[in-house]
Amino acid sequence: MTIFQALPFFPASLTRDENALPVAADADAVDLGALPEWDLSDLYPAPDSPELTRDVAALEAACASFARDYEGRLASLNGARMLECIERYQQIDVLGGRIMSYAGLRYYQNTTDAGRAKFMGDLQDRITQATTRLVFFSLEFNRISDDRYAEIFADPEGPARYKPVFDRMRAMRPYQLSDELERFLHDNSVVGAAAWNRLFDETTAGLTFEVEGETLGIEATLDLLTDHDRARREAGARALAKVFGQNIKLFARIHNTLAKEKAIEDKWRKMPTPQMGRHLSNHVEPEVVEALRNAVTAAYPRLSHRYYRLKAKWLGLDKLQVWDRNAPLPSQNPRNIRWPEARATVLDAYAGFSPKLADLAQPFFDHGWIDAGVKPGKAPGAFAHPTVTTVHPYVLLNYLGKPRDVMTLAHELGHGVHQRLAATQGELLAATPLTLAETASVFGEMLTFRALLAKTTDPVQRKALIAGKVEDMINTVVRQIAFYDFECKLHAARAEGELTPEDINALWMSVQGESLGDAFEFMPGYETFWTYIPHFVHSPFYVYAYAFGDGLVNALYAAYEDGLPGFQEKYFALLSAGGSRHHKELLAPFGLDASDPAFWDKGLSMIEKLIDELEAMES
C-alpha cells in the first residue's frame, strides 16, 4: 500500500473522449447564468494560512513518530495494537491527502500560473520526503506470515474491518522489492512520472491554434468539432493536426520515457504484463478485463460501424471525416442551456430515482463545491476529486451550455455522490476500485438521459437525443477499448525499442479504423491525435474502467427497469461500500456477475437497442 498520492484526483473522471468536453471560443459571450466557482476554504483558508503551515509540520512529525513506534515491530503487535497502528496510518493519509488536495485543486484552476505550480511542487517534495519514512509499512506488513496475518484479523479487538485493504495490499507480495529499492522509487517519484506528467499538462494547456484568424486554446479548438458548420469543424480538425504535428516529438518523448520507466519497474517487480499493476490496483482479475475487451471488439460491427453508417446517411455524406464524428445532426436545434436549467435537469432526474440521491447532490451547487466556468489556464475536461473523507468532494467542469455539458454535470455529480457515500467507510476503505468507480457517474448520466427522453415527444428532438446518447456510449465503450488496445500495443512495441513519432502514429491508426468502421475516411494528420489524451500519461491502462462502468451500469439499469425489488436500497449499499468489498460480492444482490462473458453482452445489447430504435425511425 502506498500513502496518498500527490495528485490522487487527476484520473478520477477526466475527459472520456478527446472531444467530449469542449470549451467554446466565445464562452464569455454566451449567457449561461452565474457559474459557480470553488470555495476551497473547507480545505485551507489560503496558501499562506497558519493552518496549512501547521498541518505540514504535523504531517512530518506524525510520519517520524509512526516510523519510530512501529518499524520492525508489526508482526509482534496484537489485534488491538494493530488496530491502533492502522488508524494512526489512516490519520496521516487524511492529513497528507488534505494538503495535496488543496495544492492540486488550486493548480488545476490555472495550470499556467507559475506560482501555483511552484506551490504544489514544493509541497509535493516536502510530503514525499516525509512519507518516505512510511514505506516500511506495506513492505513489512506483507512479510507477516499467513498464519499470523489470519490471527491478527481474527482478533475481536483487532482491525478486521480493514482486512479488504490489506488483502489487496498482499496481492502485491509477489511483486514487492527490497525496502531500500521501494524507498528509492518513492523518493524518485517527484522527478520521474510526476515530473513528466506536469510537463505534459503544462504543454497541453499552453498550446494555441490558429483558426480562421482566431487564436484559440486546445479546448476551444476541440469545441469546433461539434459545430453545426462543417467548414468550421474541418478548420478546427486541421488546426489541431497542425499543432499536434509541430509538437509531436515532445509528446513522443513523454510517452517513450513513461513507457520505458514503467517497463523497468515492472521488470524489477516481475510483473507478468504491463497491465497487471492496473488490474491489481483495480482488484479485478485479468480474465474479466479480457472478457470485456473481447465482447466489445466483437461488437464493433453491431455498434460503432452500424451507427456511423447511419450518421453518414443523416449528414448526406458517402464517407465521414474525423470532424464529423461528434457533429450535431442537421435537424438538431442548437441552443445554449443556461446553468440554472442544467442544475434543475440533473437534480430532477436524480430525485426521480430517489430523493436521497438529489439531497446528496444539492450541496455541490449550494456550497462552492463546483468550479464550472471556462478560464484561461484551467485544466481541460472534467473531474470529481474526493479530497479526503473528513471534508467533501469537489467537481471541476468546463461548462458551455451544450447538451453534452449537462450530461457531464450528471456524470461528475454521480462521482461526487458516490464519494460522499463511500466516505463513511473512512480514508483507507473509501477508495473505490476503478472497476466500480464509474458506476454512479454513468448511472447518473443514464437517469438524466431517461428523464429527458420521457418528456421529449417531438420525433426530431427524440432522434437527436437518442443519437447523442448512442454517441456518448460509443465514446465510453468502443472508443475507450480502442484506447486500451492502443496502450497495449504501445507498451508492447516500446519493449522492443525506442518508438519514433511515426511508430506511435501507426499504432494509433491501427485501432482507429478497426473501431470506427468503414464509414470513415481519415484526414492526413489525424494519426497524431493520440498526443494529448491525458489518461495515457497519468494513468496507464485506466481507460478500460469506463467501458467496464458503462457495461455494468447498462446491466444495472436493466435490472432497475425490470423492477428488481429493493433496487434503490441495494444501489445505495453498493455505493456506500466504497472499496470494502469485491465487485463480485457487490453485484450479487442484483443477480449480476462480471466474470460471466454474457454479462457484457447484456450491457452492450442496450446500446444495440437504441441503434435499433434509430434505424426504425428511418423506415
Coordinates of C-alpha atoms in Angstrom, one line a residue:
M1 CA 0.0 0.0 0.0
T2 CA 1.2 3.5 -0.7
I3 CA 0.3 6.5 1.2
F4 CA -1.9 9.1 -0.5
Q5 CA -0.7 10.2 -3.9
A6 CA 0.5 13.7 -4.7
L7 CA -2.4 14.2 -7.1
P8 CA -4.8 11.5 -6.3
F9 CA -7.7 13.0 -8.1
F10 CA -6.4 13.7 -11.6
P11 CA -7.6 10.5 -13.2
A12 CA -10.8 10.2 -11.2
S13 CA -13.0 11.3 -14.0
L14 CA -11.4 13.2 -16.8
T15 CA -12.5 13.7 -20.4
R16 CA -13.8 10.3 -21.5
D17 CA -13.1 11.1 -25.1
E18 CA -10.9 13.7 -26.8
N19 CA -13.9 15.7 -28.0
A20 CA -16.3 15.0 -25.1
L21 CA -15.9 18.2 -23.1
P22 CA -15.2 21.1 -25.3
V23 CA -14.6 24.7 -24.4
A24 CA -16.1 27.3 -26.7
A25 CA -14.1 30.1 -28.2
D26 CA -16.9 32.6 -27.4
A27 CA -17.7 31.2 -24.0
D28 CA -17.6 34.7 -22.4
A29 CA -20.2 35.9 -24.9
V30 CA -22.8 33.2 -24.1
D31 CA -25.2 34.0 -21.3
L32 CA -25.2 30.8 -19.2
G33 CA -26.2 32.4 -15.9
A34 CA -23.9 32.7 -12.9
L35 CA -21.4 29.8 -13.0
P36 CA -20.2 28.6 -9.6
E37 CA -16.5 28.7 -8.5
W38 CA -14.8 26.6 -5.9
D39 CA -14.6 27.7 -2.4
L40 CA -11.5 25.8 -1.2
S41 CA -11.6 27.3 2.3
D42 CA -13.1 24.0 3.6
L43 CA -9.6 22.6 3.0
Y44 CA -7.5 25.7 3.9
P45 CA -8.2 29.5 4.0
A46 CA -5.2 30.4 1.9
P47 CA -1.8 29.2 0.6
D48 CA 0.0 31.1 3.4
S49 CA -2.5 30.2 6.1
P50 CA -1.2 29.2 9.5
E51 CA -3.5 26.1 9.3
L52 CA -1.6 24.8 6.3
T53 CA 1.8 25.5 7.8
R54 CA 0.6 23.7 11.0
D55 CA -0.6 20.7 9.1
V56 CA 2.6 20.3 7.0
A57 CA 4.6 20.3 10.2
A58 CA 2.1 17.9 11.9
L59 CA 2.4 15.5 9.0
E60 CA 6.2 15.5 9.1
A61 CA 6.1 14.8 12.9
A62 CA 3.4 12.1 12.5
C63 CA 5.4 10.3 9.9
A64 CA 8.6 10.3 12.0
S65 CA 6.8 9.2 15.2
F66 CA 4.9 6.4 13.3
A67 CA 8.2 5.0 12.0
R68 CA 9.8 5.2 15.5
D69 CA 6.9 3.4 17.1
Y70 CA 6.2 0.6 14.5
E71 CA 9.1 0.0 12.2
G72 CA 10.4 -3.6 12.7
R73 CA 7.6 -4.4 15.1
L74 CA 4.4 -5.0 13.0
A75 CA 4.5 -8.8 13.3
S76 CA 4.6 -8.6 17.1
L77 CA 1.5 -6.4 17.5
N78 CA -1.6 -7.9 18.9
G79 CA -5.0 -7.2 17.4
A80 CA -5.7 -4.1 19.5
R81 CA -2.3 -2.6 18.9
M82 CA -2.5 -3.3 15.2
L83 CA -5.8 -1.5 15.0
E84 CA -4.3 1.5 16.7
C85 CA -1.4 1.4 14.2
I86 CA -3.6 1.2 11.2
E87 CA -5.8 4.1 12.4
R88 CA -2.7 6.2 13.0
Y89 CA -1.6 5.5 9.5
Q90 CA -5.1 6.4 8.3
Q91 CA -4.9 9.8 10.0
I92 CA -1.6 10.5 8.3
D93 CA -3.3 9.6 5.0
V94 CA -6.1 12.1 5.7
L95 CA -3.6 14.9 6.7
G96 CA -1.5 14.4 3.6
G97 CA -4.4 14.0 1.3
R98 CA -5.9 17.2 2.6
I99 CA -2.7 19.2 2.0
M100 CA -2.2 17.9 -1.6
S101 CA -5.8 18.1 -2.5
Y102 CA -5.7 21.8 -1.7
A103 CA -2.5 22.3 -3.7
G104 CA -3.7 20.3 -6.6
L105 CA -7.1 21.8 -6.9
R106 CA -5.6 25.3 -6.9
Y107 CA -3.1 24.2 -9.6
Y108 CA -5.8 22.8 -11.9
Q109 CA -7.7 26.1 -11.7
N110 CA -4.8 27.6 -13.5
T111 CA -2.1 25.2 -14.7
T112 CA -0.2 28.1 -16.4
D113 CA 0.3 30.0 -13.1
A114 CA 4.0 29.5 -12.2
G115 CA 3.2 30.4 -8.5
R116 CA 0.6 27.7 -8.2
A117 CA 2.8 25.2 -9.9
K118 CA 5.7 26.0 -7.6
F119 CA 3.4 25.9 -4.5
M120 CA 2.2 22.4 -5.5
G121 CA 5.7 21.2 -6.4
D122 CA 7.3 22.4 -3.2
L123 CA 4.6 20.7 -1.1
Q124 CA 4.9 17.5 -3.1
D125 CA 8.6 17.5 -2.4
R126 CA 8.2 18.0 1.3
I127 CA 5.5 15.4 1.7
T128 CA 7.3 12.8 -0.4
Q129 CA 10.4 13.3 1.8
A130 CA 8.3 12.9 4.9
T131 CA 6.4 9.9 3.8
T132 CA 9.5 8.0 2.7
R133 CA 9.6 7.1 6.5
L134 CA 6.3 5.1 5.9
V135 CA 7.4 2.9 3.0
F136 CA 8.3 0.2 5.5
F137 CA 4.7 -0.2 6.5
S138 CA 3.4 -2.1 3.4
L139 CA 6.7 -4.0 2.9
E140 CA 6.8 -5.2 6.5
F141 CA 3.1 -6.0 6.6
N142 CA 3.5 -8.2 3.5
R143 CA 6.2 -10.2 5.2
I144 CA 3.9 -11.2 8.1
S145 CA 3.3 -14.9 7.7
D146 CA -0.1 -16.1 6.5
D147 CA -0.9 -17.7 9.9
R148 CA 0.0 -14.6 11.9
Y149 CA -1.9 -12.4 9.4
A150 CA -5.1 -14.6 9.9
E151 CA -4.6 -14.4 13.6
I152 CA -4.4 -10.6 13.7
F153 CA -7.5 -10.1 11.7
A154 CA -9.5 -12.8 13.6
D155 CA -8.8 -10.9 16.9
P156 CA -12.2 -9.5 18.1
E157 CA -10.4 -6.4 19.3
G158 CA -8.4 -6.1 16.1
P159 CA -8.6 -4.5 12.7
A160 CA -11.0 -6.9 11.0
R161 CA -12.9 -4.2 9.2
Y162 CA -9.7 -3.1 7.4
K163 CA -9.0 -6.6 6.0
P164 CA -10.1 -5.8 2.4
V165 CA -7.5 -3.1 2.2
F166 CA -4.7 -5.4 3.4
D167 CA -5.9 -8.3 1.3
R168 CA -5.4 -6.1 -1.8
M169 CA -2.1 -4.9 -0.5
R170 CA -0.9 -8.5 0.0
A171 CA -1.8 -9.3 -3.6
M172 CA 1.4 -7.2 -4.3
R173 CA 3.5 -9.6 -2.3
P174 CA 4.9 -11.4 -5.3
Y175 CA 5.9 -8.1 -6.9
Q176 CA 7.4 -6.4 -3.8
L177 CA 11.0 -5.1 -3.9
S178 CA 13.5 -4.7 -1.1
D179 CA 12.9 -2.0 1.4
E180 CA 15.8 0.1 0.0
L181 CA 14.5 -0.1 -3.6
E182 CA 11.0 0.8 -2.6
R183 CA 12.2 3.8 -0.7
F184 CA 14.2 4.9 -3.7
L185 CA 11.2 4.6 -6.0
H186 CA 9.1 6.6 -3.6
D187 CA 11.8 9.4 -3.3
N188 CA 12.4 9.3 -7.1
S189 CA 8.7 9.7 -8.0
V190 CA 8.8 13.5 -7.9
V191 CA 11.4 13.6 -10.7
G192 CA 10.0 10.6 -12.5
A193 CA 6.5 10.1 -13.7
A194 CA 5.2 13.1 -11.8
A195 CA 7.6 15.4 -13.5
W196 CA 6.7 14.1 -16.9
N197 CA 3.0 14.4 -16.1
R198 CA 3.5 18.1 -15.2
L199 CA 5.4 18.7 -18.4
F200 CA 2.5 17.1 -20.4
D201 CA -0.1 19.1 -18.5
E202 CA 1.6 22.4 -18.9
T203 CA 2.5 21.8 -22.5
T204 CA -1.1 20.8 -23.4
A205 CA -2.6 23.8 -21.6
G206 CA -0.2 26.2 -23.4
L207 CA -0.9 25.0 -26.9
T208 CA -2.5 27.6 -29.2
F209 CA -4.3 27.1 -32.6
E210 CA -4.9 29.5 -35.4
V211 CA -8.4 29.0 -36.8
E212 CA -9.8 31.5 -39.4
G213 CA -7.9 34.4 -37.9
E214 CA -8.6 33.5 -34.3
T215 CA -6.0 32.2 -31.8
L216 CA -7.6 29.6 -29.6
G217 CA -6.7 27.2 -26.8
I218 CA -7.0 23.4 -27.1
E219 CA -10.5 23.1 -25.7
A220 CA -11.8 26.0 -27.7
T221 CA -10.5 24.3 -30.8
L222 CA -11.9 21.0 -29.9
D223 CA -15.2 22.7 -29.5
L224 CA -15.2 23.4 -33.2
L225 CA -15.5 19.6 -33.9
T226 CA -19.1 19.8 -32.6
D227 CA -20.1 22.9 -34.6
H228 CA -23.1 22.8 -36.9
D229 CA -21.0 24.4 -39.7
R230 CA -19.0 21.6 -41.3
A231 CA -16.4 24.1 -42.6
R232 CA -15.8 25.2 -39.1
R233 CA -15.4 21.6 -37.9
E234 CA -12.9 20.9 -40.7
A235 CA -10.9 24.1 -39.9
G236 CA -10.7 23.0 -36.2
A237 CA -9.6 19.5 -37.1
R238 CA -6.9 20.7 -39.4
A239 CA -5.6 23.3 -36.8
L240 CA -5.4 20.5 -34.2
A241 CA -3.5 18.2 -36.6
K242 CA -1.1 21.0 -37.5
V243 CA -0.2 21.9 -33.9
F244 CA 0.0 18.3 -32.7
G245 CA 2.3 17.6 -35.6
Q246 CA 4.5 20.5 -34.7
N247 CA 4.8 19.2 -31.1
I248 CA 4.8 15.5 -31.8
K249 CA 8.5 15.0 -30.9
L250 CA 7.9 16.2 -27.4
F251 CA 4.8 14.1 -26.9
A252 CA 6.6 11.0 -28.3
R253 CA 9.5 11.6 -25.9
I254 CA 7.0 11.8 -23.0
H255 CA 5.3 8.5 -24.0
N256 CA 8.6 6.8 -24.7
T257 CA 10.0 7.8 -21.3
L258 CA 7.0 6.9 -19.3
A259 CA 6.5 3.5 -21.0
K260 CA 10.2 2.7 -20.5
E261 CA 10.1 3.8 -16.9
K262 CA 7.1 1.6 -16.3
A263 CA 8.8 -1.4 -18.1
I264 CA 11.9 -1.1 -15.9
E265 CA 9.8 -1.1 -12.7
D266 CA 7.6 -3.9 -14.0
K267 CA 10.8 -5.9 -14.8
W268 CA 12.2 -5.4 -11.3
R269 CA 8.8 -6.3 -9.8
K270 CA 8.5 -9.3 -12.1
M271 CA 5.1 -8.2 -13.3
P272 CA 3.9 -10.7 -16.0
T273 CA 2.3 -8.0 -18.2
P274 CA 2.3 -4.2 -18.3
Q275 CA -1.4 -4.2 -17.5
M276 CA -1.0 -6.3 -14.3
G277 CA -0.3 -3.4 -12.0
R278 CA -3.5 -1.7 -13.1
H279 CA -5.5 -4.9 -12.6
L280 CA -4.1 -5.4 -9.1
S281 CA -4.9 -1.8 -8.1
N282 CA -8.5 -2.3 -9.6
H283 CA -8.9 -5.6 -7.7
V284 CA -10.1 -7.2 -10.9
E285 CA -9.0 -10.4 -12.5
P286 CA -7.2 -10.1 -15.9
E287 CA -9.6 -12.6 -17.4
V288 CA -12.5 -10.3 -16.5
V289 CA -10.9 -7.4 -18.3
E290 CA -10.1 -9.7 -21.3
A291 CA -13.7 -10.9 -21.4
L292 CA -14.8 -7.2 -21.5
R293 CA -12.3 -6.3 -24.2
N294 CA -13.3 -9.3 -26.4
A295 CA -17.0 -8.7 -26.0
V296 CA -16.6 -5.0 -27.1
T297 CA -14.3 -5.6 -30.0
A298 CA -16.6 -8.4 -31.3
A299 CA -19.5 -5.9 -31.1
Y300 CA -17.8 -3.2 -33.1
P301 CA -19.7 -4.1 -36.3
R302 CA -23.1 -4.1 -34.4
L303 CA -22.4 -0.8 -32.6
S304 CA -20.0 1.8 -33.9
H305 CA -19.8 0.6 -37.6
R306 CA -23.6 0.4 -37.9
Y307 CA -24.2 3.7 -36.1
Y308 CA -21.7 5.7 -38.1
R309 CA -23.1 4.4 -41.4
L310 CA -26.5 5.8 -40.2
K311 CA -24.8 9.1 -39.3
A312 CA -23.2 9.4 -42.7
K313 CA -26.7 9.0 -44.2
W314 CA -28.1 11.6 -42.0
L315 CA -25.4 14.0 -42.9
G316 CA -25.7 13.3 -46.6
L317 CA -22.2 12.0 -46.9
D318 CA -20.6 9.0 -48.6
K319 CA -17.9 9.0 -46.0
L320 CA -17.4 10.6 -42.6
Q321 CA -14.3 12.6 -41.8
V322 CA -13.0 12.8 -38.3
W323 CA -14.6 16.2 -37.9
D324 CA -18.0 14.6 -38.5
R325 CA -17.7 12.0 -35.7
N326 CA -19.2 14.3 -33.0
A327 CA -21.1 16.6 -35.3
P328 CA -24.7 17.5 -34.3
L329 CA -27.4 16.2 -36.5
P330 CA -28.6 18.6 -39.3
S331 CA -32.1 18.6 -37.7
Q332 CA -30.8 19.3 -34.2
N333 CA -31.8 22.6 -32.9
P334 CA -28.7 24.3 -31.4
R335 CA -29.4 26.1 -28.1
N336 CA -27.4 27.0 -25.1
I337 CA -28.6 25.5 -21.8
R338 CA -28.2 28.0 -19.0
W339 CA -26.7 26.8 -15.7
P340 CA -30.0 27.0 -13.7
E341 CA -31.7 24.8 -16.3
A342 CA -28.8 22.3 -16.2
R343 CA -28.9 22.2 -12.4
A344 CA -32.7 21.6 -12.3
T345 CA -32.5 19.0 -15.1
V346 CA -29.9 16.9 -13.2
L347 CA -31.4 17.3 -9.7
D348 CA -34.9 16.5 -11.0
A349 CA -33.6 13.3 -12.7
Y350 CA -31.7 12.3 -9.6
A351 CA -34.8 12.9 -7.5
G352 CA -36.9 10.9 -9.8
F353 CA -34.8 7.9 -8.9
S354 CA -34.6 8.7 -5.2
P355 CA -35.0 12.0 -3.2
K356 CA -31.9 10.8 -1.3
L357 CA -29.8 11.0 -4.4
A358 CA -30.8 14.6 -5.1
D359 CA -30.2 15.6 -1.5
L360 CA -26.7 14.2 -1.7
A361 CA -26.0 16.2 -4.9
Q362 CA -27.6 19.5 -3.7
P363 CA -24.7 20.8 -1.6
F364 CA -22.4 20.8 -4.6
F365 CA -24.4 23.6 -6.0
D366 CA -25.0 25.5 -2.7
H367 CA -21.6 25.5 -1.1
G368 CA -18.9 26.1 -3.7
W369 CA -18.1 22.5 -4.5
I370 CA -18.3 23.0 -8.3
D371 CA -16.0 25.1 -10.5
A372 CA -17.9 25.3 -13.7
G373 CA -16.7 28.3 -15.8
V374 CA -14.1 28.4 -18.6
K375 CA -11.0 30.3 -17.6
P376 CA -7.5 30.8 -19.1
G377 CA -5.1 28.0 -17.9
K378 CA -7.8 25.9 -16.3
A379 CA -7.4 22.2 -16.7
P380 CA -9.4 20.8 -19.6
G381 CA -12.2 18.3 -19.3
A382 CA -13.9 17.5 -16.0
F383 CA -13.3 15.5 -12.9
A384 CA -14.6 14.9 -9.4
H385 CA -12.0 14.8 -6.7
P386 CA -12.9 13.2 -3.3
T387 CA -10.3 15.1 -1.4
V388 CA -10.4 13.3 2.0
T389 CA -13.2 11.7 3.9
T390 CA -13.3 14.3 6.6
V391 CA -14.1 17.1 4.1
H392 CA -16.1 16.6 0.8
P393 CA -15.5 16.2 -2.9
Y394 CA -15.0 19.0 -5.5
V395 CA -16.2 18.9 -9.1
L396 CA -14.4 20.6 -12.0
L397 CA -16.3 21.3 -15.2
N398 CA -15.7 23.5 -18.3
Y399 CA -19.4 24.3 -18.8
L400 CA -20.6 25.8 -22.1
G401 CA -24.3 25.0 -22.1
K402 CA -24.4 22.2 -24.6
P403 CA -26.4 19.1 -24.0
R404 CA -23.2 17.1 -23.5
D405 CA -22.2 19.5 -20.8
V406 CA -25.4 18.7 -19.0
M407 CA -24.6 15.0 -19.2
T408 CA -21.1 15.8 -18.0
L409 CA -22.6 17.5 -15.0
A410 CA -24.7 14.5 -14.3
H411 CA -21.7 12.3 -14.7
E412 CA -19.4 14.2 -12.3
L413 CA -22.2 14.7 -9.7
G414 CA -22.6 10.9 -9.8
H415 CA -18.9 10.6 -8.8
G416 CA -19.4 13.2 -6.1
V417 CA -22.4 11.4 -4.6
H418 CA -20.5 8.1 -4.7
Q419 CA -17.5 9.7 -3.0
R420 CA -19.8 11.2 -0.3
L421 CA -21.5 7.9 0.4
A422 CA -18.2 5.9 0.5
A423 CA -16.6 8.4 2.8
T424 CA -18.4 6.8 5.7
Q425 CA -16.0 3.9 5.3
G426 CA -13.0 6.0 6.4
E427 CA -10.0 7.0 4.4
L428 CA -8.5 3.6 3.7
L429 CA -11.7 1.8 2.8
A430 CA -13.4 4.7 0.9
A431 CA -11.4 4.5 -2.3
T432 CA -13.4 2.5 -4.9
P433 CA -11.5 0.4 -7.4
L434 CA -11.7 1.8 -10.9
T435 CA -13.9 -1.1 -12.0
L436 CA -16.7 0.3 -9.8
A437 CA -15.6 3.9 -9.7
E438 CA -17.6 4.8 -12.9
T439 CA -20.9 3.2 -11.6
A440 CA -22.6 6.2 -10.1
S441 CA -21.3 8.6 -12.7
V442 CA -22.6 6.6 -15.7
F443 CA -25.8 5.7 -13.8
G444 CA -26.3 9.5 -13.2
E445 CA -26.0 10.1 -16.9
M446 CA -28.5 7.3 -17.7
L447 CA -31.0 8.8 -15.2
T448 CA -30.7 12.2 -16.8
F449 CA -31.0 10.8 -20.3
R450 CA -34.0 8.7 -19.5
A451 CA -35.7 11.7 -17.7
L452 CA -35.1 13.9 -20.8
L453 CA -36.3 11.2 -23.2
A454 CA -39.5 10.6 -21.2
K455 CA -40.6 14.2 -21.7
T456 CA -39.5 14.5 -25.3
T457 CA -42.4 14.0 -27.7
D458 CA -41.1 15.7 -30.8
P459 CA -39.7 12.9 -33.1
V460 CA -36.9 15.1 -34.4
Q461 CA -35.7 16.0 -31.0
R462 CA -36.2 12.5 -29.7
K463 CA -33.9 11.2 -32.5
A464 CA -31.3 13.8 -31.7
L465 CA -31.4 12.9 -28.0
I466 CA -31.1 9.2 -28.7
A467 CA -28.3 9.7 -31.2
G468 CA -26.4 11.8 -28.7
K469 CA -26.7 9.1 -26.1
V470 CA -25.6 6.4 -28.5
E471 CA -22.5 8.6 -29.4
D472 CA -21.7 9.1 -25.7
M473 CA -22.0 5.3 -25.1
I474 CA -19.8 4.5 -28.2
N475 CA -17.3 7.0 -26.9
T476 CA -17.4 5.4 -23.4
V477 CA -17.3 1.8 -24.5
V478 CA -16.0 1.3 -28.1
R479 CA -13.6 4.2 -28.1
Q480 CA -12.1 3.5 -24.7
I481 CA -11.5 -0.1 -25.5
A482 CA -9.8 1.1 -28.7
F483 CA -7.7 3.3 -26.4
Y484 CA -6.9 0.3 -24.2
D485 CA -5.8 -1.7 -27.3
F486 CA -3.6 1.3 -28.4
E487 CA -1.9 1.4 -25.0
C488 CA -1.4 -2.4 -25.0
K489 CA 0.3 -2.1 -28.5
L490 CA 2.3 0.9 -27.5
H491 CA 3.8 -0.7 -24.4
A492 CA 4.5 -4.0 -26.2
A493 CA 6.2 -2.1 -29.0
R494 CA 8.3 0.1 -26.6
A495 CA 9.6 -3.1 -25.1
E496 CA 11.3 -3.8 -28.4
G497 CA 13.0 -0.4 -28.5
E498 CA 12.6 3.4 -28.9
L499 CA 9.4 4.4 -30.8
T500 CA 9.5 7.2 -33.4
P501 CA 6.5 9.5 -33.7
E502 CA 5.7 7.7 -36.9
D503 CA 5.7 4.3 -35.0
I504 CA 3.2 5.7 -32.4
N505 CA 1.1 7.2 -35.2
A506 CA 0.8 3.8 -36.9
L507 CA -0.3 2.1 -33.7
W508 CA -2.9 4.8 -33.2
M509 CA -4.3 4.4 -36.7
S510 CA -4.3 0.6 -36.4
V511 CA -7.1 0.8 -33.8
Q512 CA -9.0 3.7 -35.3
G513 CA -10.2 2.0 -38.5
E514 CA -11.0 -1.2 -36.6
S515 CA -13.1 0.6 -34.0
L516 CA -14.8 3.3 -36.1
G517 CA -15.5 1.2 -39.2
D518 CA -15.8 1.7 -42.9
A519 CA -18.0 4.8 -42.7
F520 CA -14.8 6.9 -42.1
E521 CA -12.0 8.4 -44.1
F522 CA -9.1 9.7 -42.0
M523 CA -7.5 13.0 -43.0
P524 CA -3.8 13.4 -43.1
G525 CA -2.7 14.5 -39.6
Y526 CA -5.3 12.5 -37.6
E527 CA -2.6 10.0 -36.9
T528 CA -1.3 12.5 -34.3
F529 CA -4.5 12.7 -32.2
W530 CA -3.1 10.4 -29.5
T531 CA -0.8 13.2 -28.4
Y532 CA -2.9 15.0 -25.8
I533 CA -5.1 12.3 -24.2
P534 CA -4.2 12.5 -20.5
H535 CA -5.0 9.0 -19.4
F536 CA -2.2 7.5 -21.4
V537 CA 0.2 9.8 -19.5
H538 CA -1.3 10.0 -16.0
S539 CA -2.8 6.6 -15.6
P540 CA -1.8 3.8 -18.0
F541 CA -4.5 1.3 -18.8
Y542 CA -7.1 3.3 -16.9
V543 CA -9.4 3.6 -19.8
Y544 CA -11.0 0.2 -19.7
A545 CA -12.7 1.3 -16.4
Y546 CA -15.0 3.5 -18.5
A547 CA -16.1 0.6 -20.6
F548 CA -16.4 -1.6 -17.5
G549 CA -18.5 1.1 -15.8
D550 CA -20.8 1.6 -18.8
G551 CA -21.4 -2.1 -19.3
L552 CA -22.0 -2.5 -15.6
V553 CA -24.5 0.4 -15.5
N554 CA -26.4 -0.9 -18.5
A555 CA -26.9 -4.2 -16.8
L556 CA -27.8 -2.5 -13.5
Y557 CA -30.3 -0.2 -15.3
A558 CA -31.9 -3.2 -17.0
A559 CA -32.4 -4.7 -13.5
Y560 CA -33.9 -1.4 -12.3
E561 CA -36.3 -1.2 -15.3
D562 CA -37.3 -4.8 -14.7
G563 CA -38.4 -3.8 -11.2
L564 CA -35.9 -5.6 -9.1
P565 CA -37.3 -5.5 -5.6
G566 CA -35.4 -3.1 -3.3
F567 CA -33.2 -1.8 -6.1
Q568 CA -32.7 1.7 -4.6
E569 CA -31.6 0.3 -1.2
K570 CA -29.2 -2.2 -2.9
Y571 CA -27.8 0.6 -5.1
F572 CA -27.0 2.9 -2.2
A573 CA -25.5 0.0 -0.4
L574 CA -23.2 -0.7 -3.4
L575 CA -22.1 3.0 -3.5
S576 CA -21.6 3.2 0.3
A577 CA -19.4 0.1 0.3
G578 CA -16.5 2.1 -1.3
G579 CA -13.6 -0.3 -1.5
S580 CA -14.7 -2.5 1.4
R581 CA -16.0 -5.4 -0.8
H582 CA -15.1 -7.1 -4.1
H583 CA -17.1 -6.4 -7.2
K584 CA -18.4 -10.0 -7.3
E585 CA -19.9 -9.6 -3.8
L586 CA -21.3 -6.2 -4.6
L587 CA -23.1 -7.2 -7.8
A588 CA -24.5 -10.5 -6.4
P589 CA -27.7 -8.8 -4.9
F590 CA -28.5 -7.6 -8.4
G591 CA -28.1 -11.1 -9.9
L592 CA -25.0 -9.9 -11.9
D593 CA -21.6 -11.4 -12.3
A594 CA -18.9 -9.6 -14.3
S595 CA -16.8 -12.7 -14.7
D596 CA -19.6 -14.2 -16.9
P597 CA -19.0 -13.2 -20.6
A598 CA -22.8 -13.0 -21.1
F599 CA -22.8 -10.1 -18.6
W600 CA -21.0 -7.8 -21.0
D601 CA -23.3 -8.8 -23.9
K602 CA -26.3 -7.8 -21.8
G603 CA -24.8 -4.3 -21.3
L604 CA -23.9 -4.0 -25.0
S605 CA -27.4 -5.0 -26.0
M606 CA -28.7 -1.8 -24.5
I607 CA -26.7 0.2 -27.0
E608 CA -27.9 -2.0 -29.8
K609 CA -31.5 -1.4 -28.9
L610 CA -31.0 2.3 -29.1
I611 CA -29.5 1.9 -32.5
D612 CA -32.4 -0.3 -33.5
E613 CA -34.7 2.5 -32.5
L614 CA -32.8 5.0 -34.6
E615 CA -32.9 2.6 -37.6
A616 CA -36.7 2.2 -37.1
M617 CA -37.1 5.9 -37.3
E618 CA -35.7 5.7 -40.9
S619 CA -38.3 3.3 -42.1

